[in-house]
Tab-separated table of C-alpha atoms and ligand atoms in Angstrom:
chain	number	residue	atom	x	y	z
A	290	MET	CA	112.175	103.807	83.928
A	291	LYS	CA	111.862	107.248	85.527
A	292	THR	CA	108.919	108.654	87.475
A	293	ASP	CA	108.234	111.263	90.132
A	294	VAL	CA	106.705	108.847	92.691
A	295	ALA	CA	107.170	105.063	92.724
A	296	ILE	CA	104.260	103.421	94.563
A	297	ILE	CA	104.747	99.977	96.088
A	298	GLY	CA	101.378	98.221	96.326
A	299	GLY	CA	98.275	98.359	94.139
A	300	GLY	CA	95.647	98.125	96.869
A	301	PRO	CA	93.325	100.985	97.836
A	302	ALA	CA	96.101	103.191	99.273
A	303	GLY	CA	98.453	102.885	96.299
A	304	LEU	CA	95.720	103.280	93.712
A	305	LEU	CA	94.108	106.288	95.402
A	306	LEU	CA	97.479	108.007	95.846
A	307	SER	CA	98.343	107.448	92.194
A	308	GLN	CA	94.940	108.735	91.090
A	309	LEU	CA	95.251	111.951	93.117
A	310	LEU	CA	98.871	112.585	92.054
A	311	MET	CA	98.225	111.952	88.355
A	312	ARG	CA	95.295	114.382	88.453
A	313	ALA	CA	97.824	116.974	89.724
A	314	GLY	CA	100.265	116.188	86.906
A	315	ILE	CA	102.657	114.153	89.043
A	316	SER	CA	103.869	110.932	87.413
A	317	THR	CA	103.646	107.578	89.178
A	318	VAL	CA	104.390	103.888	88.645
A	319	ILE	CA	102.559	101.299	90.759
A	320	LEU	CA	104.268	97.970	91.499
A	321	GLU	CA	101.830	95.252	92.629
A	322	ARG	CA	102.886	91.754	93.667
A	323	GLN	CA	99.551	90.058	92.936
A	324	SER	CA	97.371	89.853	89.839
A	325	ARG	CA	94.534	92.340	89.519
A	326	ASP	CA	91.978	89.532	89.918
A	327	HIS	CA	93.641	88.519	93.175
A	328	VAL	CA	93.530	92.068	94.524
A	329	LEU	CA	89.865	92.373	93.549
A	330	SER	CA	89.002	89.020	95.140
A	331	ARG	CA	89.727	90.327	98.636
A	332	ILE	CA	86.625	90.822	100.828
A	333	ARG	CA	87.134	93.702	103.249
A	334	ALA	CA	84.992	96.098	105.291
A	335	GLY	CA	82.412	98.302	103.647
A	336	VAL	CA	81.891	101.482	105.678
A	337	LEU	CA	83.307	104.757	104.310
A	338	GLU	CA	83.738	107.788	106.549
A	339	TRP	CA	82.393	110.984	105.034
A	340	GLY	CA	85.938	112.317	104.579
A	341	THR	CA	86.766	109.234	102.521
A	342	VAL	CA	83.648	109.758	100.383
A	343	GLU	CA	84.698	113.358	99.697
A	344	LEU	CA	88.282	112.295	98.899
A	345	LEU	CA	87.069	109.636	96.447
A	346	ASN	CA	84.887	112.285	94.804
A	347	ARG	CA	87.911	114.609	94.535
A	348	ALA	CA	89.812	111.715	92.946
A	349	GLY	CA	87.066	111.422	90.318
A	350	VAL	CA	85.948	107.943	91.379
A	351	GLY	CA	82.705	108.738	93.195
A	352	ASP	CA	80.045	108.184	90.497
A	353	ARG	CA	79.265	104.468	91.020
A	354	MET	CA	79.591	104.919	94.786
A	355	ALA	CA	76.917	107.653	94.609
A	356	ARG	CA	74.650	105.360	92.551
A	357	GLU	CA	75.180	102.058	94.369
A	358	GLY	CA	76.399	103.046	97.843
A	359	ILE	CA	73.952	103.140	100.751
A	360	LEU	CA	73.900	106.252	102.970
A	361	HIS	CA	73.588	105.401	106.667
A	362	SER	CA	72.618	107.990	109.290
A	363	GLY	CA	73.339	105.688	112.214
A	364	CYS	CA	74.189	102.227	113.482
A	365	ALA	CA	72.943	99.947	116.278
A	366	LEU	CA	74.687	98.505	119.295
A	367	SER	CA	73.091	95.546	121.031
A	368	SER	CA	73.749	93.906	124.361
A	369	ASP	CA	72.071	90.513	124.691
A	370	ASP	CA	68.458	91.385	123.762
A	371	ASP	CA	68.674	95.165	124.021
A	372	LEU	CA	69.081	97.227	120.796
A	373	LEU	CA	70.413	100.822	120.925
A	374	HIS	CA	70.239	103.048	117.838
A	375	ILE	CA	72.970	105.693	117.557
A	376	ASP	CA	71.835	108.523	115.278
A	377	PHE	CA	74.922	110.094	113.673
A	378	GLN	CA	72.897	112.771	111.875
A	379	GLU	CA	71.289	113.906	115.158
A	380	THR	CA	74.458	113.742	117.290
A	381	CYS	CA	77.108	115.099	114.908
A	382	GLY	CA	75.369	115.972	111.651
A	383	LYS	CA	77.335	113.440	109.573
A	384	ARG	CA	76.665	110.127	107.849
A	385	VAL	CA	78.650	107.206	106.447
A	386	MET	CA	78.482	105.445	103.092
A	387	VAL	CA	78.127	101.662	102.993
A	388	TYR	CA	80.085	100.649	99.876
A	389	GLY	CA	82.458	97.685	99.748
A	390	GLN	CA	86.235	98.190	99.644
A	391	THR	CA	86.311	95.780	96.708
A	392	GLU	CA	84.093	98.202	94.765
A	393	VAL	CA	86.280	101.175	95.751
A	394	THR	CA	89.317	99.261	94.486
A	395	ARG	CA	87.516	98.310	91.264
A	396	ASP	CA	86.542	101.944	90.655
A	397	LEU	CA	90.137	103.049	91.267
A	398	TYR	CA	91.555	100.489	88.831
A	399	GLN	CA	89.043	101.604	86.195
A	400	ALA	CA	89.950	105.285	86.686
A	401	GLN	CA	93.669	104.545	86.673
A	402	ASP	CA	93.350	102.588	83.425
A	403	ALA	CA	91.403	105.468	81.885
A	404	ALA	CA	94.183	107.844	82.986
A	405	GLY	CA	96.825	105.643	81.335
A	406	ALA	CA	98.466	104.774	84.666
A	407	THR	CA	101.476	102.431	84.723
A	408	ILE	CA	100.470	99.549	87.003
A	409	LEU	CA	102.745	96.499	86.876
A	410	HIS	CA	101.204	93.316	88.292
A	411	GLY	CA	103.095	90.184	89.268
A	412	VAL	CA	106.251	92.037	90.295
A	413	GLU	CA	108.748	90.217	92.516
A	414	GLU	CA	111.837	90.972	94.590
A	415	VAL	CA	110.984	94.648	95.026
A	416	ALA	CA	113.830	96.468	96.768
A	417	LEU	CA	114.193	100.135	97.710
A	418	HIS	CA	117.532	101.937	97.386
A	419	ASP	CA	119.189	105.217	98.482
A	420	LEU	CA	116.240	106.396	100.564
A	421	LEU	CA	118.366	109.110	102.231
A	422	SER	CA	119.383	110.633	98.897
A	423	ASP	CA	117.586	112.826	96.352
A	424	THR	CA	117.909	109.997	93.833
A	425	PRO	CA	116.221	106.948	95.354
A	426	SER	CA	115.376	103.982	93.154
A	427	VAL	CA	113.400	100.763	93.144
A	428	THR	CA	114.549	97.487	91.615
A	429	PHE	CA	112.276	94.529	90.974
A	430	ARG	CA	111.720	91.528	88.722
A	431	HIS	CA	108.906	91.558	86.193
A	432	ASN	CA	108.326	89.158	83.274
A	433	ASP	CA	111.613	87.426	84.129
A	434	GLU	CA	113.576	90.653	83.810
A	435	THR	CA	115.261	92.730	86.503
A	436	LYS	CA	114.111	96.323	86.171
A	437	ARG	CA	114.849	99.625	87.882
A	438	ILE	CA	112.818	102.780	88.468
A	439	ASP	CA	114.612	106.048	89.180
A	440	CYS	CA	112.292	108.328	91.130
A	441	ARG	CA	112.217	111.292	93.542
A	442	TYR	CA	109.904	109.744	96.136
A	443	ILE	CA	108.704	106.257	97.095
A	444	ALA	CA	105.261	105.591	98.625
A	445	GLY	CA	105.098	102.375	100.648
A	446	CYS	CA	101.483	101.251	100.179
A	447	ASP	CA	102.279	97.534	100.315
A	448	GLY	CA	100.281	96.517	103.363
A	449	PHE	CA	101.249	94.779	106.582
A	450	HIS	CA	103.256	92.045	104.836
A	451	GLY	CA	105.005	94.405	102.427
A	452	ILE	CA	108.687	95.334	102.313
A	453	SER	CA	108.499	99.115	102.661
A	454	ARG	CA	108.142	99.382	106.450
A	455	THR	CA	110.983	96.946	107.075
A	456	THR	CA	113.270	98.794	104.670
A	457	ILE	CA	113.474	101.481	107.353
A	458	PRO	CA	116.420	100.398	109.576
A	459	VAL	CA	115.064	98.524	112.599
A	460	GLU	CA	116.873	100.874	114.964
A	461	LYS	CA	114.970	103.779	113.428
A	462	ARG	CA	111.563	102.105	113.869
A	463	ARG	CA	109.283	101.649	116.883
A	464	ALA	CA	106.302	99.282	116.796
A	465	PHE	CA	103.257	99.335	119.053
A	466	GLU	CA	101.066	96.219	118.972
A	467	LYS	CA	98.122	94.587	120.713
A	468	ILE	CA	96.989	91.113	119.604
A	469	TYR	CA	93.376	90.220	120.490
A	470	PRO	CA	92.699	86.647	121.733
A	471	PHE	CA	90.021	85.894	119.126
A	472	GLY	CA	89.191	86.200	115.441
A	473	TRP	CA	86.194	87.101	113.274
A	474	LEU	CA	84.477	84.408	111.215
A	475	GLY	CA	82.907	86.286	108.292
A	476	VAL	CA	80.212	85.119	105.841
A	477	LEU	CA	78.976	86.793	102.665
A	478	SER	CA	75.511	85.681	101.517
A	479	ARG	CA	73.116	86.699	98.741
A	480	THR	CA	70.368	87.442	101.286
A	481	PRO	CA	68.631	90.663	102.340
A	482	PRO	CA	70.287	92.363	105.334
A	483	VAL	CA	68.629	91.533	108.648
A	484	HIS	CA	68.438	95.208	109.682
A	485	GLN	CA	68.464	98.545	107.886
A	486	GLU	CA	71.601	99.592	109.804
A	487	LEU	CA	74.725	97.773	110.952
A	488	ILE	CA	74.359	96.010	114.296
A	489	TYR	CA	77.404	95.595	116.553
A	490	ALA	CA	76.305	92.929	119.046
A	491	ASN	CA	77.811	92.380	122.492
A	492	HIS	CA	76.607	88.996	123.739
A	493	GLU	CA	77.606	86.603	126.520
A	494	ARG	CA	78.536	84.103	123.801
A	495	GLY	CA	80.689	86.660	121.973
A	496	PHE	CA	80.607	89.525	119.486
A	497	ALA	CA	78.592	89.512	116.269
A	498	LEU	CA	78.192	92.042	113.459
A	499	ALA	CA	75.368	92.334	110.941
A	500	SER	CA	76.475	94.361	107.918
A	501	MET	CA	75.646	94.555	104.227
A	502	ARG	CA	76.863	95.380	100.725
A	503	ASN	CA	73.533	95.991	98.958
A	504	PRO	CA	69.811	95.087	99.386
A	505	MET	CA	70.577	91.489	98.320
A	506	LEU	CA	74.088	90.985	99.675
A	507	SER	CA	74.720	90.672	103.418
A	508	ARG	CA	77.943	90.439	105.371
A	509	TYR	CA	77.901	88.870	108.847
A	510	TYR	CA	80.584	88.098	111.428
A	511	VAL	CA	80.800	86.171	114.702
A	512	GLN	CA	83.741	86.255	117.111
A	513	VAL	CA	85.482	82.872	117.299
A	514	PRO	CA	88.477	81.473	119.239
A	515	LEU	CA	91.818	81.781	117.429
A	516	THR	CA	91.974	77.970	117.375
A	517	ASP	CA	88.895	77.716	115.124
A	518	ARG	CA	89.302	76.933	111.425
A	519	VAL	CA	86.851	77.811	108.647
A	520	GLU	CA	86.217	74.119	107.990
A	521	ASP	CA	84.990	73.790	111.603
A	522	TRP	CA	81.997	75.962	110.719
A	523	SER	CA	79.156	74.753	108.495
A	524	ASP	CA	76.798	77.425	107.166
A	525	GLU	CA	74.092	76.034	109.442
A	526	ALA	CA	76.317	76.309	112.523
A	527	PHE	CA	77.208	79.876	111.573
A	528	TRP	CA	73.583	80.980	111.138
A	529	GLN	CA	72.565	79.339	114.432
A	530	GLU	CA	75.363	81.135	116.318
A	531	LEU	CA	74.594	84.463	114.681
A	532	LYS	CA	70.923	84.127	115.635
A	533	ARG	CA	71.892	83.459	119.256
A	534	ARG	CA	73.981	86.625	119.440
A	535	LEU	CA	71.602	89.072	117.738
A	536	PRO	CA	68.627	90.496	119.671
A	537	GLY	CA	65.517	88.312	119.357
A	538	THR	CA	63.555	91.140	117.721
A	539	VAL	CA	66.108	91.074	114.904
A	540	SER	CA	67.206	87.453	114.634
A	541	ASP	CA	63.581	86.317	114.135
A	542	SER	CA	63.680	88.000	110.711
A	543	LEU	CA	67.146	86.771	109.704
A	544	VAL	CA	67.134	85.367	106.149
A	545	THR	CA	69.813	82.699	105.838
A	546	GLY	CA	71.361	81.257	102.703
A	547	PRO	CA	74.494	79.591	101.361
A	548	SER	CA	77.762	81.391	102.105
A	549	ILE	CA	79.470	82.678	98.948
A	550	GLU	CA	82.538	83.598	100.977
A	551	LYS	CA	83.594	82.374	104.423
A	552	SER	CA	86.848	83.261	106.196
A	553	ILE	CA	88.409	83.860	109.601
A	554	ALA	CA	90.491	86.999	110.225
A	555	PRO	CA	92.628	87.648	113.312
A	556	LEU	CA	92.412	90.993	115.112
A	557	ARG	CA	95.326	93.215	115.988
A	558	SER	CA	96.122	96.855	116.712
A	559	PHE	CA	99.480	97.849	115.258
A	560	VAL	CA	101.338	101.075	114.557
A	561	SER	CA	104.897	101.439	113.266
A	562	GLU	CA	106.557	104.816	113.728
A	563	PRO	CA	107.840	106.796	111.911
A	564	MET	CA	105.646	106.857	108.780
A	565	GLN	CA	108.460	108.382	106.731
A	566	TYR	CA	112.181	107.841	106.249
A	567	GLY	CA	114.090	110.012	103.782
A	568	ALA	CA	112.349	109.681	100.403
A	569	LEU	CA	110.061	106.854	101.655
A	570	PHE	CA	106.537	107.634	102.887
A	571	LEU	CA	104.286	104.881	104.298
A	572	CYS	CA	100.493	104.791	103.906
A	573	GLY	CA	97.735	102.468	105.104
A	574	ASP	CA	98.263	98.918	106.281
A	575	ALA	CA	101.994	99.194	105.521
A	576	THR	CA	102.300	101.186	108.738
A	577	HIS	CA	99.194	100.516	110.835
A	578	ILE	CA	96.540	97.861	111.383
A	579	VAL	CA	93.271	98.338	113.236
A	580	PRO	CA	90.821	95.687	114.466
A	581	PRO	CA	87.867	95.776	112.026
A	582	THR	CA	85.421	96.707	114.818
A	583	GLY	CA	85.438	100.383	113.929
A	584	ALA	CA	85.742	99.864	110.138
A	585	LYS	CA	88.771	102.178	110.148
A	586	GLY	CA	91.269	100.257	107.956
A	587	LEU	CA	90.365	101.688	104.566
A	588	ASN	CA	89.452	105.065	106.066
A	589	LEU	CA	92.869	105.461	107.699
A	590	ALA	CA	94.540	104.510	104.413
A	591	ALA	CA	92.461	107.261	102.807
A	592	SER	CA	93.477	109.933	105.330
A	593	ASP	CA	97.156	108.960	105.017
A	594	VAL	CA	96.810	109.302	101.242
A	595	HIS	CA	95.082	112.650	101.653
A	596	TYR	CA	97.980	114.031	103.718
A	597	LEU	CA	100.704	112.548	101.484
A	598	SER	CA	99.097	113.637	98.214
A	599	GLN	CA	98.649	117.187	99.547
A	600	ALA	CA	102.311	117.235	100.636
A	601	LEU	CA	103.607	115.959	97.292
A	602	ILE	CA	101.408	118.373	95.342
A	603	ALA	CA	102.737	121.234	97.522
A	604	HIS	CA	106.284	120.154	96.628
A	605	TYR	CA	105.719	119.966	92.879
A	606	ARG	CA	103.285	122.862	92.513
A	607	ASP	CA	104.424	125.342	95.173
A	608	ASN	CA	108.014	124.233	95.820
A	609	ARG	CA	107.031	123.767	99.494
A	610	ASP	CA	108.505	120.890	101.546
A	611	ASP	CA	107.107	121.659	104.996
A	612	LEU	CA	104.098	119.371	104.481
A	613	LEU	CA	106.365	116.523	103.368
A	614	ALA	CA	108.586	117.081	106.410
A	615	GLY	CA	105.529	116.966	108.674
A	616	TYR	CA	103.648	114.142	106.922
A	617	GLY	CA	104.381	111.419	109.471
A	618	GLN	CA	103.449	113.508	112.487
A	619	THR	CA	100.270	114.835	110.870
A	620	ALA	CA	99.118	111.385	109.755
A	621	LEU	CA	100.030	109.698	113.060
A	622	ALA	CA	97.946	112.174	115.067
A	623	ARG	CA	94.838	110.952	113.247
A	624	VAL	CA	96.005	107.312	113.173
A	625	TRP	CA	96.251	107.176	116.962
A	626	GLN	CA	92.773	108.686	117.360
A	627	ALA	CA	91.366	105.927	115.146
A	628	MET	CA	93.464	103.338	116.990
A	629	ARG	CA	91.863	104.407	120.258
A	630	PHE	CA	88.341	104.278	118.851
A	631	SER	CA	88.826	100.852	117.234
A	632	TRP	CA	90.399	99.508	120.423
A	633	SER	CA	87.657	100.926	122.653
A	634	MET	CA	84.908	99.567	120.411
A	635	THR	CA	86.573	96.140	120.437
A	636	MET	CA	86.949	96.170	124.232
A	637	MET	CA	83.307	97.237	124.655
A	638	THR	CA	81.741	94.584	122.431
A	639	HIS	CA	83.824	91.382	122.600
A	640	ARG	CA	83.953	88.514	125.070
A	641	PHE	CA	87.510	88.077	126.387
A	642	PRO	CA	88.614	84.615	127.585
A	643	ASP	CA	89.934	86.026	130.867
A	644	GLN	CA	87.039	88.442	131.288
A	645	THR	CA	85.961	88.988	134.925
A	646	GLY	CA	82.533	89.994	136.206
A	647	TYR	CA	83.961	93.462	136.746
A	648	ASP	CA	85.093	93.660	133.093
A	649	ARG	CA	81.598	92.639	131.958
A	650	ARG	CA	80.058	95.368	134.117
A	651	MET	CA	82.424	97.924	132.573
A	652	GLN	CA	81.186	96.911	129.115
A	653	GLN	CA	77.589	97.310	130.256
A	654	VAL	CA	78.329	100.744	131.763
A	655	GLU	CA	79.951	101.848	128.474
A	656	LEU	CA	76.815	100.781	126.606
A	657	SER	CA	74.582	102.394	129.245
A	658	GLN	CA	76.469	105.703	128.887
A	659	LEU	CA	75.813	105.592	125.147
A	660	ARG	CA	72.126	105.017	125.829
A	661	HIS	CA	71.700	107.773	128.427
A	662	ASN	CA	74.408	110.361	127.729
A	663	PRO	CA	74.158	112.535	124.573
A	664	THR	CA	77.785	113.612	124.974
A	665	ALA	CA	78.901	109.965	124.893
A	666	ARG	CA	76.772	109.400	121.774
A	667	ARG	CA	78.249	112.475	120.102
A	668	LEU	CA	81.838	111.354	120.808
A	669	PHE	CA	81.039	107.878	119.456
A	670	SER	CA	79.376	109.337	116.345
A	671	GLU	CA	82.191	111.785	115.623
A	672	ASN	CA	84.730	108.953	115.774
A	673	TYR	CA	82.620	106.456	113.843
A	674	THR	CA	81.769	108.861	110.992
A	675	GLY	CA	85.388	110.031	110.898
A	676	LEU	CA	87.354	112.791	112.589
A	677	PRO	CA	88.246	115.661	110.215
A	678	PHE	CA	91.300	115.232	107.994
B	1368	LIG	N1	105.672	94.276	96.265
B	1368	LIG	C1	104.565	94.756	95.597
B	1368	LIG	N2	103.306	94.747	96.107
B	1368	LIG	C2	103.167	94.251	97.351
B	1368	LIG	C3	104.252	93.759	98.117
B	1368	LIG	C4	105.537	93.796	97.531
B	1368	LIG	N3	106.619	93.360	98.182
B	1368	LIG	N4	103.767	93.334	99.325
B	1368	LIG	C5	102.436	93.555	99.304
B	1368	LIG	N5	102.067	94.099	98.129
B	1368	LIG	C6	100.712	94.496	97.703
B	1368	LIG	C7	99.614	93.536	98.147
B	1368	LIG	O1	99.452	92.477	97.207
B	1368	LIG	C8	98.399	94.448	98.204
B	1368	LIG	O2	97.671	94.430	96.992
B	1368	LIG	O3	100.392	95.715	98.359
B	1368	LIG	C9	98.974	95.843	98.439
B	1368	LIG	C10	98.590	96.382	99.816
B	1368	LIG	O4	97.173	96.570	99.840
B	1368	LIG	P1	96.340	96.404	101.210
B	1368	LIG	O5	96.911	95.295	101.997
B	1368	LIG	O6	94.888	96.345	100.831
B	1368	LIG	O7	96.640	97.750	102.027
B	1368	LIG	P2	96.161	99.249	101.772
B	1368	LIG	O8	96.215	99.591	100.311
B	1368	LIG	O9	96.908	100.031	102.763
B	1368	LIG	O10	94.614	99.242	102.160
B	1368	LIG	C11	94.221	99.113	103.488
B	1368	LIG	O11	93.024	97.218	102.815
B	1368	LIG	O12	93.592	95.136	103.616
B	1368	LIG	C12	92.727	96.163	103.739
B	1368	LIG	O13	91.952	96.111	105.985
B	1368	LIG	C13	92.789	96.793	105.095
B	1368	LIG	O14	90.904	98.136	104.740
B	1368	LIG	C14	92.319	98.158	104.818
B	1368	LIG	C15	92.887	98.459	103.467
B	1369	LIG	C1	81.756	94.910	106.708
B	1369	LIG	O1	80.701	95.296	106.147
B	1369	LIG	O2	82.480	93.992	106.247
B	1369	LIG	C2	82.170	95.591	107.999
B	1369	LIG	C3	81.438	96.668	108.450
B	1369	LIG	C4	81.803	97.297	109.634
B	1369	LIG	C5	82.900	96.828	110.343
B	1369	LIG	C6	83.655	95.747	109.873
B	1369	LIG	C7	83.286	95.120	108.691
B	1369	LIG	O3	83.256	97.431	111.504
């Protein structure tokens, strides 16, 4: 097989990159380890920065999002019983779109199928070759056959557990990591959301988040110790704990119901530099992981894809390689900004096992600054709704 760009990974990053490149006449092949059903079964965050919304529209996959997505002009932060509304529209003139990552991925698969994209599912033993040459290739096994793709570029969109990042020689890589001493227990329920906006709750007992997917599908999280297992938590225990951590004015109206999905996710901040090596370019979770507190995972994958697609289009359309040469630096500048915001939001809202009285006061001062200082609210809003690409 021959193609311009071989894409490893058929998650949001790989699919969006392929969609943008194909619309510019650049050929792609996507290699995905899992089945399509498996990819679409993943439950992930559901807040899209406005830049991501505009990119999805440019990719031609914005119609259902416009119909079914929910525009939010703000969010709420709570501390014990106090609820603070942050108005994005008022502070920075932008909004976010609440629309599940699963739906974004579904829309991308549908568009890629309509475009006649080559997406191979169930591939195994993917290996990248000759990255420092002009003739790199990818070998893999598919339907019990060993196959090879000759290409000009390779996009590593294969997530944190993929092979692309680690194909870069270890001596050429530098990793930055922070592991948080807790996880998020998440529940999806066919119940009306407890509040019209997302609530990020800082409580003595730990963090909680009230989110949503649509008017009859809610997504809730509570911070739990890393030693907890999903089977330790009945639905009843989850709802009781969530009620304790949300402000009384809100929790009194909480509609509970059976969980249709329940899982625990660990939290980490991770960046691997560089984001490119010869003909290999990394996007999304393949090269960085953010704690979900700022809902930046999908949005960072989108901005990486924006920069890489622009660079590849400049190469093929304008015979320009400066954007490709600068891809990693350009993308990392925005990645680190989002890393800081996600880290700061996690530090401000979670209960740390070794937290001192001083640390707790610092959290309260952060929240107080957001309540009383319009500049603090503007900085928060600009980061939450997404810094410019
Ligand atoms: N070969 C082929 N495919 C692979 C391999 C491999 N060796 N390893 C992983 N994959 C596939 C995974 O099955 C997955 O479908 O790569 C895809 C990577 O997708 P994601 O992990 O979703 O990463 P990304 O596309 O960067 O999207 C980032 O997804 O996981 C969330 O929180 C994350 O919101 C963020 C977003
Ligand atoms: C979600 O809706 O799943 C969600 C929303 C915001 C976050 C994390 C998760 O910060």
